[in-house]
mmCIF file of C-alpha atoms and ligand atoms in Angstrom:
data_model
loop_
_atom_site.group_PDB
_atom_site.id
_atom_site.type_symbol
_atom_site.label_atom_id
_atom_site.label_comp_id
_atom_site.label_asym_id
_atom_site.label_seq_id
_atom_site.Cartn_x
_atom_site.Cartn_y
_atom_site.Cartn_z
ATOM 1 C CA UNK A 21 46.202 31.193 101.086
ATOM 2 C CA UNK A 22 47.061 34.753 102.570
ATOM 3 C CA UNK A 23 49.510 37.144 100.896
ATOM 4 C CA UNK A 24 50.979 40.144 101.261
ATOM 5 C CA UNK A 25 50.684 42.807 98.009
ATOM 6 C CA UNK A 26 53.762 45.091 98.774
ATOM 7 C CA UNK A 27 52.486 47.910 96.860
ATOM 8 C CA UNK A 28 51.539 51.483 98.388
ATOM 9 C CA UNK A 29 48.895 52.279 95.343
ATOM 10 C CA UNK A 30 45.585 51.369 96.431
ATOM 11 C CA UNK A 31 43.938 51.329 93.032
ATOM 12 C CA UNK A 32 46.424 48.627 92.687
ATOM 13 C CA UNK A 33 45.347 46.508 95.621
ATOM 14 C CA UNK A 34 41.757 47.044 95.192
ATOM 15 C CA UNK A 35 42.361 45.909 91.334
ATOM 16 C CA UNK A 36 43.372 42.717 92.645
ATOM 17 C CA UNK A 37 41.663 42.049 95.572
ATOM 18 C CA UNK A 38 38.886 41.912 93.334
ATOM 19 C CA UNK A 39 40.368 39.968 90.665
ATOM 20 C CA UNK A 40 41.985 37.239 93.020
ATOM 21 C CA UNK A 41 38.513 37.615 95.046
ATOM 22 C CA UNK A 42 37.426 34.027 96.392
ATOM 23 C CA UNK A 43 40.351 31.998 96.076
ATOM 24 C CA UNK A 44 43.863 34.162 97.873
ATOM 25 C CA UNK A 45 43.391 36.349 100.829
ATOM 26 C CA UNK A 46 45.300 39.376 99.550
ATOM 27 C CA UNK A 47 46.427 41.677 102.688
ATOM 28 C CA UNK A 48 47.610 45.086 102.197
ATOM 29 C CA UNK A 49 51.098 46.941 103.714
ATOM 30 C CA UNK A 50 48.925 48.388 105.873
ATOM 31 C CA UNK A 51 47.641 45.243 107.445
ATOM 32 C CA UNK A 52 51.432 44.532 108.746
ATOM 33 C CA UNK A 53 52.214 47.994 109.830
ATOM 34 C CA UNK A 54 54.468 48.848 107.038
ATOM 35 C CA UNK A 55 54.305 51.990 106.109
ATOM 36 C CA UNK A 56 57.848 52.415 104.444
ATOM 37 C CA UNK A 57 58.343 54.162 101.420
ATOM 38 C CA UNK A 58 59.382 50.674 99.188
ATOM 39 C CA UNK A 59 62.773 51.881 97.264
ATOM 40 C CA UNK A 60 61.976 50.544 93.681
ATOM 41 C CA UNK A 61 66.004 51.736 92.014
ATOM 42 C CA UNK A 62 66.143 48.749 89.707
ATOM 43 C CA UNK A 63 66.249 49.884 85.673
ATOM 44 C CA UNK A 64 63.442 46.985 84.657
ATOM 45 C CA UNK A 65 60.237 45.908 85.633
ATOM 46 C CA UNK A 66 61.327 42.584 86.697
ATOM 47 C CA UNK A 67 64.028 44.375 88.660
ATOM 48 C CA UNK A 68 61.502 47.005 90.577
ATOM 49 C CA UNK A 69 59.167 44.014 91.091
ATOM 50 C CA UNK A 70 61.661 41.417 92.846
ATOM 51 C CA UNK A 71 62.876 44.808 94.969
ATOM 52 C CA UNK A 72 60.166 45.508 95.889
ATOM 53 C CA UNK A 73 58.443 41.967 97.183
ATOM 54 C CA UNK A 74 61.868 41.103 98.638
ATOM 55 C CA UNK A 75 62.063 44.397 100.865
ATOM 56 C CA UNK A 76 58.970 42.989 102.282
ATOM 57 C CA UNK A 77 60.293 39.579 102.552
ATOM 58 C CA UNK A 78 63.307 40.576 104.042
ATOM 59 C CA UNK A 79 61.907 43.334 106.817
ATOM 60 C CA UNK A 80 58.682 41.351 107.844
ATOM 61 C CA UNK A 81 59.461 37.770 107.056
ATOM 62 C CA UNK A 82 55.801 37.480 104.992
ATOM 63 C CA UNK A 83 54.864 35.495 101.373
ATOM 64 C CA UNK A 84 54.491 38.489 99.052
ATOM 65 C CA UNK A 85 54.341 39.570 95.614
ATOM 66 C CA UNK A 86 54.932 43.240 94.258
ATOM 67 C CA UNK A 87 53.573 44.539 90.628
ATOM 68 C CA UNK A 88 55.687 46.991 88.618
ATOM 69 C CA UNK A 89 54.122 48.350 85.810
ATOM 70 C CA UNK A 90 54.949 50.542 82.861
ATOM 71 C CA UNK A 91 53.878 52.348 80.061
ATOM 72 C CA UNK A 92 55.885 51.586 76.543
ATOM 73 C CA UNK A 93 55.236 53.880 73.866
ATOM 74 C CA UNK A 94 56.400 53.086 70.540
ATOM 75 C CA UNK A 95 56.862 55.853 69.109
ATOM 76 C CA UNK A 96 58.976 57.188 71.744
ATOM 77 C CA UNK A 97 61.856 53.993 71.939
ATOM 78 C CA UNK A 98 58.941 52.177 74.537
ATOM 79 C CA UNK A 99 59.366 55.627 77.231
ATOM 80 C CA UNK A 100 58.373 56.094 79.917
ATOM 81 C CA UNK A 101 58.169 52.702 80.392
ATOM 82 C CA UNK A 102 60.478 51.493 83.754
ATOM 83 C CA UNK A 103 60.376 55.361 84.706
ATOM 84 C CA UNK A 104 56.306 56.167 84.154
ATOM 85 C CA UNK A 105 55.545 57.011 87.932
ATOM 86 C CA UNK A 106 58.077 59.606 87.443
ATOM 87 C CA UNK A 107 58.094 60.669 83.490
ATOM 88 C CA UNK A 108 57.246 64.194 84.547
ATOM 89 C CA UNK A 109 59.778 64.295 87.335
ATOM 90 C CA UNK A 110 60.025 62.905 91.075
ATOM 91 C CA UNK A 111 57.100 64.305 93.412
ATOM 92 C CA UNK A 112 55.003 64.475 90.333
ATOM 93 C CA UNK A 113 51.496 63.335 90.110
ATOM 94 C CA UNK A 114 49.975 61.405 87.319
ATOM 95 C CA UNK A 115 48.317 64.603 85.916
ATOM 96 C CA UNK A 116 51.528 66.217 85.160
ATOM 97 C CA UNK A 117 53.218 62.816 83.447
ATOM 98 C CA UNK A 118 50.317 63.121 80.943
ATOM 99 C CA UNK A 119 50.134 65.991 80.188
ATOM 100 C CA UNK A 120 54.528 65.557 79.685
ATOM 101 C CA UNK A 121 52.959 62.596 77.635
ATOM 102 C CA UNK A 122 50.409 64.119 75.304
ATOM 103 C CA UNK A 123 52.987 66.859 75.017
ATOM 104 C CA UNK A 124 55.556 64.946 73.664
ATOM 105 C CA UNK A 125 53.643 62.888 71.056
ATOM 106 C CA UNK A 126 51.840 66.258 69.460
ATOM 107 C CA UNK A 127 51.475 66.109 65.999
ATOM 108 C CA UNK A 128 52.780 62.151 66.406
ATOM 109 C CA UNK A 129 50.845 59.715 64.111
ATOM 110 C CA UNK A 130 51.728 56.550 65.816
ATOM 111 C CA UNK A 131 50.294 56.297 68.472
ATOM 112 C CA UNK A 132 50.956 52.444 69.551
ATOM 113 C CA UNK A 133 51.837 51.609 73.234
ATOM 114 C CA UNK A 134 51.464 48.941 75.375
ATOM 115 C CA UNK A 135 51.253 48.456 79.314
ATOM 116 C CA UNK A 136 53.224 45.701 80.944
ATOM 117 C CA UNK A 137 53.407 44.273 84.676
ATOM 118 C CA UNK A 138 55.205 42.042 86.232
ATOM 119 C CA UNK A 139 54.677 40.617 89.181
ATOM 120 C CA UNK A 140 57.075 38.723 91.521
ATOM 121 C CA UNK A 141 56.237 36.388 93.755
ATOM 122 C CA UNK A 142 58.219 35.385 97.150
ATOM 123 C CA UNK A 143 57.117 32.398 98.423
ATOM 124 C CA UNK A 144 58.999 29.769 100.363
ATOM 125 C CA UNK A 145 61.841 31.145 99.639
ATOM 126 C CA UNK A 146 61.479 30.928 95.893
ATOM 127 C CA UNK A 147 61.102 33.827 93.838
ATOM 128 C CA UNK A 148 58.851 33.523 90.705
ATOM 129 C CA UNK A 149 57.833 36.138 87.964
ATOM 130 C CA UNK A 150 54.872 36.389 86.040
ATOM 131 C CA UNK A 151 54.279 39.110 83.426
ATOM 132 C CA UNK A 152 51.038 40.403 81.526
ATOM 133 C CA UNK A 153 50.812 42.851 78.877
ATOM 134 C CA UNK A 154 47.950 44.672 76.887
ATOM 135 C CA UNK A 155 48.471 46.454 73.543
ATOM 136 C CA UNK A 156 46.437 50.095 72.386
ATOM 137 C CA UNK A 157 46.879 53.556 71.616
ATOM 138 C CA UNK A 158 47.667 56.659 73.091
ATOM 139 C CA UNK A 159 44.643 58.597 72.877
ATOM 140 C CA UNK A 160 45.110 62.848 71.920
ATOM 141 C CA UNK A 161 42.845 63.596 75.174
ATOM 142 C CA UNK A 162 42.212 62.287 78.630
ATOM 143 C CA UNK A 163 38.918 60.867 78.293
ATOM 144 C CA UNK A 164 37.086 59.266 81.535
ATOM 145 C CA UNK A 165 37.310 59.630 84.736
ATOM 146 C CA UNK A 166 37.975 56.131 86.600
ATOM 147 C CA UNK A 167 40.941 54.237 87.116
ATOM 148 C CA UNK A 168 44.188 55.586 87.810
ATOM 149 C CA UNK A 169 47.951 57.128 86.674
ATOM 150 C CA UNK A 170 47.512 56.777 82.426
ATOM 151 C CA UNK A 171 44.409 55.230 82.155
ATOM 152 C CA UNK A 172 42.269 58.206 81.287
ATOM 153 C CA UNK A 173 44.695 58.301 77.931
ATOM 154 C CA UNK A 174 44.890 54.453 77.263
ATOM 155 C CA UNK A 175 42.913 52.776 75.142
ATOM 156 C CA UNK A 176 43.117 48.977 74.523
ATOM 157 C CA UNK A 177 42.691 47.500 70.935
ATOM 158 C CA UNK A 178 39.560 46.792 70.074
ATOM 159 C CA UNK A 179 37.844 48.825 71.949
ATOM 160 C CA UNK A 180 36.419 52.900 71.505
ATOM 161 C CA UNK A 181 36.808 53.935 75.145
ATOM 162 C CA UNK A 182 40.046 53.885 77.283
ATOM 163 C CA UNK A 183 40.351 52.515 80.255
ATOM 164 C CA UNK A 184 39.331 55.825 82.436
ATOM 165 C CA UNK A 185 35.784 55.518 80.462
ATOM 166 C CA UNK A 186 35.533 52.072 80.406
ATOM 167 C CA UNK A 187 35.398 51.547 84.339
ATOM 168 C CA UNK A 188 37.223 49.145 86.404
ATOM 169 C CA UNK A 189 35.052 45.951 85.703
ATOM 170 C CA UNK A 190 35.657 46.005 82.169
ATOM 171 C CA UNK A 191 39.190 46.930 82.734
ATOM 172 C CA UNK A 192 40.073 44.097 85.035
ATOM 173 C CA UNK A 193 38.895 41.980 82.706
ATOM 174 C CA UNK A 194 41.582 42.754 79.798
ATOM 175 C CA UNK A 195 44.169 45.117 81.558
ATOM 176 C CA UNK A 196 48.018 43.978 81.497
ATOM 177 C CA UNK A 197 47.793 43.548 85.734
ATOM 178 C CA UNK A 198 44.608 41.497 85.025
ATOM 179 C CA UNK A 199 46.588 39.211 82.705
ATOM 180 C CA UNK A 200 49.501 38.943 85.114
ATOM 181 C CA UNK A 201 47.504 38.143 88.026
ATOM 182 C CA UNK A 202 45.621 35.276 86.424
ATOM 183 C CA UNK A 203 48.809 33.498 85.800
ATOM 184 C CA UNK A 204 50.039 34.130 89.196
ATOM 185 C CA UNK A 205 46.793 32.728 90.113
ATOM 186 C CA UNK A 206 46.941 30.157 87.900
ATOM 187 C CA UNK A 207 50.139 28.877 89.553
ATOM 188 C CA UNK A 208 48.967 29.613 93.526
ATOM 189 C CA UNK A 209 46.317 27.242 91.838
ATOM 190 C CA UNK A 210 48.511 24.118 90.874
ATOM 191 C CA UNK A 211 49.994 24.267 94.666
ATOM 192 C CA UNK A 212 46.584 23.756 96.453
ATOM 193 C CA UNK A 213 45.947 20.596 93.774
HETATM 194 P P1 ITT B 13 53.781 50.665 93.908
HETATM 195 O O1 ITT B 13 55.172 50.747 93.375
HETATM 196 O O2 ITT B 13 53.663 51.061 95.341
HETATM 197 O O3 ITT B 13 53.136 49.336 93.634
HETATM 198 P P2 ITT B 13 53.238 52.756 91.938
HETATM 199 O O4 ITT B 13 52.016 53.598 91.684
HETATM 200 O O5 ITT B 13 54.539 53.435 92.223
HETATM 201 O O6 ITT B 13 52.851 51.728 93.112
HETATM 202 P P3 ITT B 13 54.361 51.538 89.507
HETATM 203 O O7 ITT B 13 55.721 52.037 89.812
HETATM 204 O O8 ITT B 13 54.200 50.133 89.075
HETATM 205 O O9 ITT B 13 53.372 51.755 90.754
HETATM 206 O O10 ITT B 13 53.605 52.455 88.443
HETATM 207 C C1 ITT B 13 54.241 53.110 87.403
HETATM 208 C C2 ITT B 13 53.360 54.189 86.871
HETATM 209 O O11 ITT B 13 52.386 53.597 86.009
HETATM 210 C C3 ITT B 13 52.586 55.017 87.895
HETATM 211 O O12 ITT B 13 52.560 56.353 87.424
HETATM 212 C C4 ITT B 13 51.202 54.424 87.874
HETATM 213 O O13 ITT B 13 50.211 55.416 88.178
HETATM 214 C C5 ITT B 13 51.084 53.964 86.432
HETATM 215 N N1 ITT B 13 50.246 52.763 86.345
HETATM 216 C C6 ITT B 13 50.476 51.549 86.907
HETATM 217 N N2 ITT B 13 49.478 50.705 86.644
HETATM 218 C C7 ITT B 13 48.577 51.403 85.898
HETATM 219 C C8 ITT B 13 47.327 51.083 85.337
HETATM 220 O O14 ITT B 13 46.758 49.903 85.504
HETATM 221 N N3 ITT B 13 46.682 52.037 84.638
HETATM 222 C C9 ITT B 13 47.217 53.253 84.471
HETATM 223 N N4 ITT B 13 48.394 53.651 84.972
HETATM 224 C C10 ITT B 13 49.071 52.725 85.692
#
């Protein structure tokens, strides 16, 4: 089966390329000549997700799905969650939202946050969601150098290293998008039975 990922973050598509790897063909926005700026204006996850994958439905007629992911920190009423690409402000880079987020949790004991994605799925008309989520702490430091956006400040329960310094391997095997793409693997499964 051959999909379309309608996401512009490549660390995203490579993240799941290699996840889905043997079983979906997963083809970038590239690979259709889209190189639109997705609006994602929705105030949930779900709602960014569907936007997003149906913008893509809607303009190139393709199957898609669309991942929207967020950082909830307890401490903070589950911010930036919906709004972490732009916690630090629009046009900012991940640098500067965490720094804004190591900022505003100085001196904080708890520490708790989780990452969720959802993903929605278009396909034959029929929109599906699937959602994954992995719980840790907000570390005091950016530590490691791999991965992208928070993961150099993430680190997942029980482990020592977040997911910067654990590398991607590791990472795809426990991360919130990992968990979410299994089921929406798990489903693409049940079709081909
Ligand atoms: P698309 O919408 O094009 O898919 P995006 O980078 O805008 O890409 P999101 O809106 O889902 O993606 O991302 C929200 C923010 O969370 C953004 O700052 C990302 O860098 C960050 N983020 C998403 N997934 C992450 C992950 O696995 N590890 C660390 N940060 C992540």
């Amino acid at each position: 089966m051959k999909l379309v990922f309608a996401t512009n973050n490549q660390h995203k598509l490579d993240e799941v390329q290699k996840i889905t790897a043997g079983h979906t063909e997963i083809v970038s926005l590239a690979a259709i000549d889209c190189l639109d700026d997705i609006p994602e204006t929705a105030d949930t996850l779900e709602g960014n997700a569907l936007q997003k994958a149906r913008y893509v439905k809607d303009k190139f007629g393709y199957d898609c799905f669309a991942d929207d992911t967020g950082l909830e920190v307890e401490a903070l009423n589950n911010a930036p969650g919906v709004y972490s690409a732009r916690y630090a402000g629009p046009g900012h880079d991940s640098e500067a939202n965490m720094k804004k987020l190591l900022r505003e949790m100085e001196g904080m004991e708890n520490r708790k946050a989780r990452f969720r994605t959802v993903i929605a799925l278009i396909l034959d008309g029929k929109e599906y969601l699937f959602e994954g989520i992995v719980n840790g702490q907000i570390t005091k430091d950016k530590r490691g150098r791999s991965g992208f956006g928070y993961d150099p400040i993430f680190m997942p329960d029980n482990h020592t290293e977040t997911f910067a310094e654990m590398g991607n391997d590791i990472k795809n095997t426990i991360s919130h998008r990992a968990e979410a793409v299994k089921k929406l693997s798990a489903f693409l499964s049940t079709l081909s039975e």
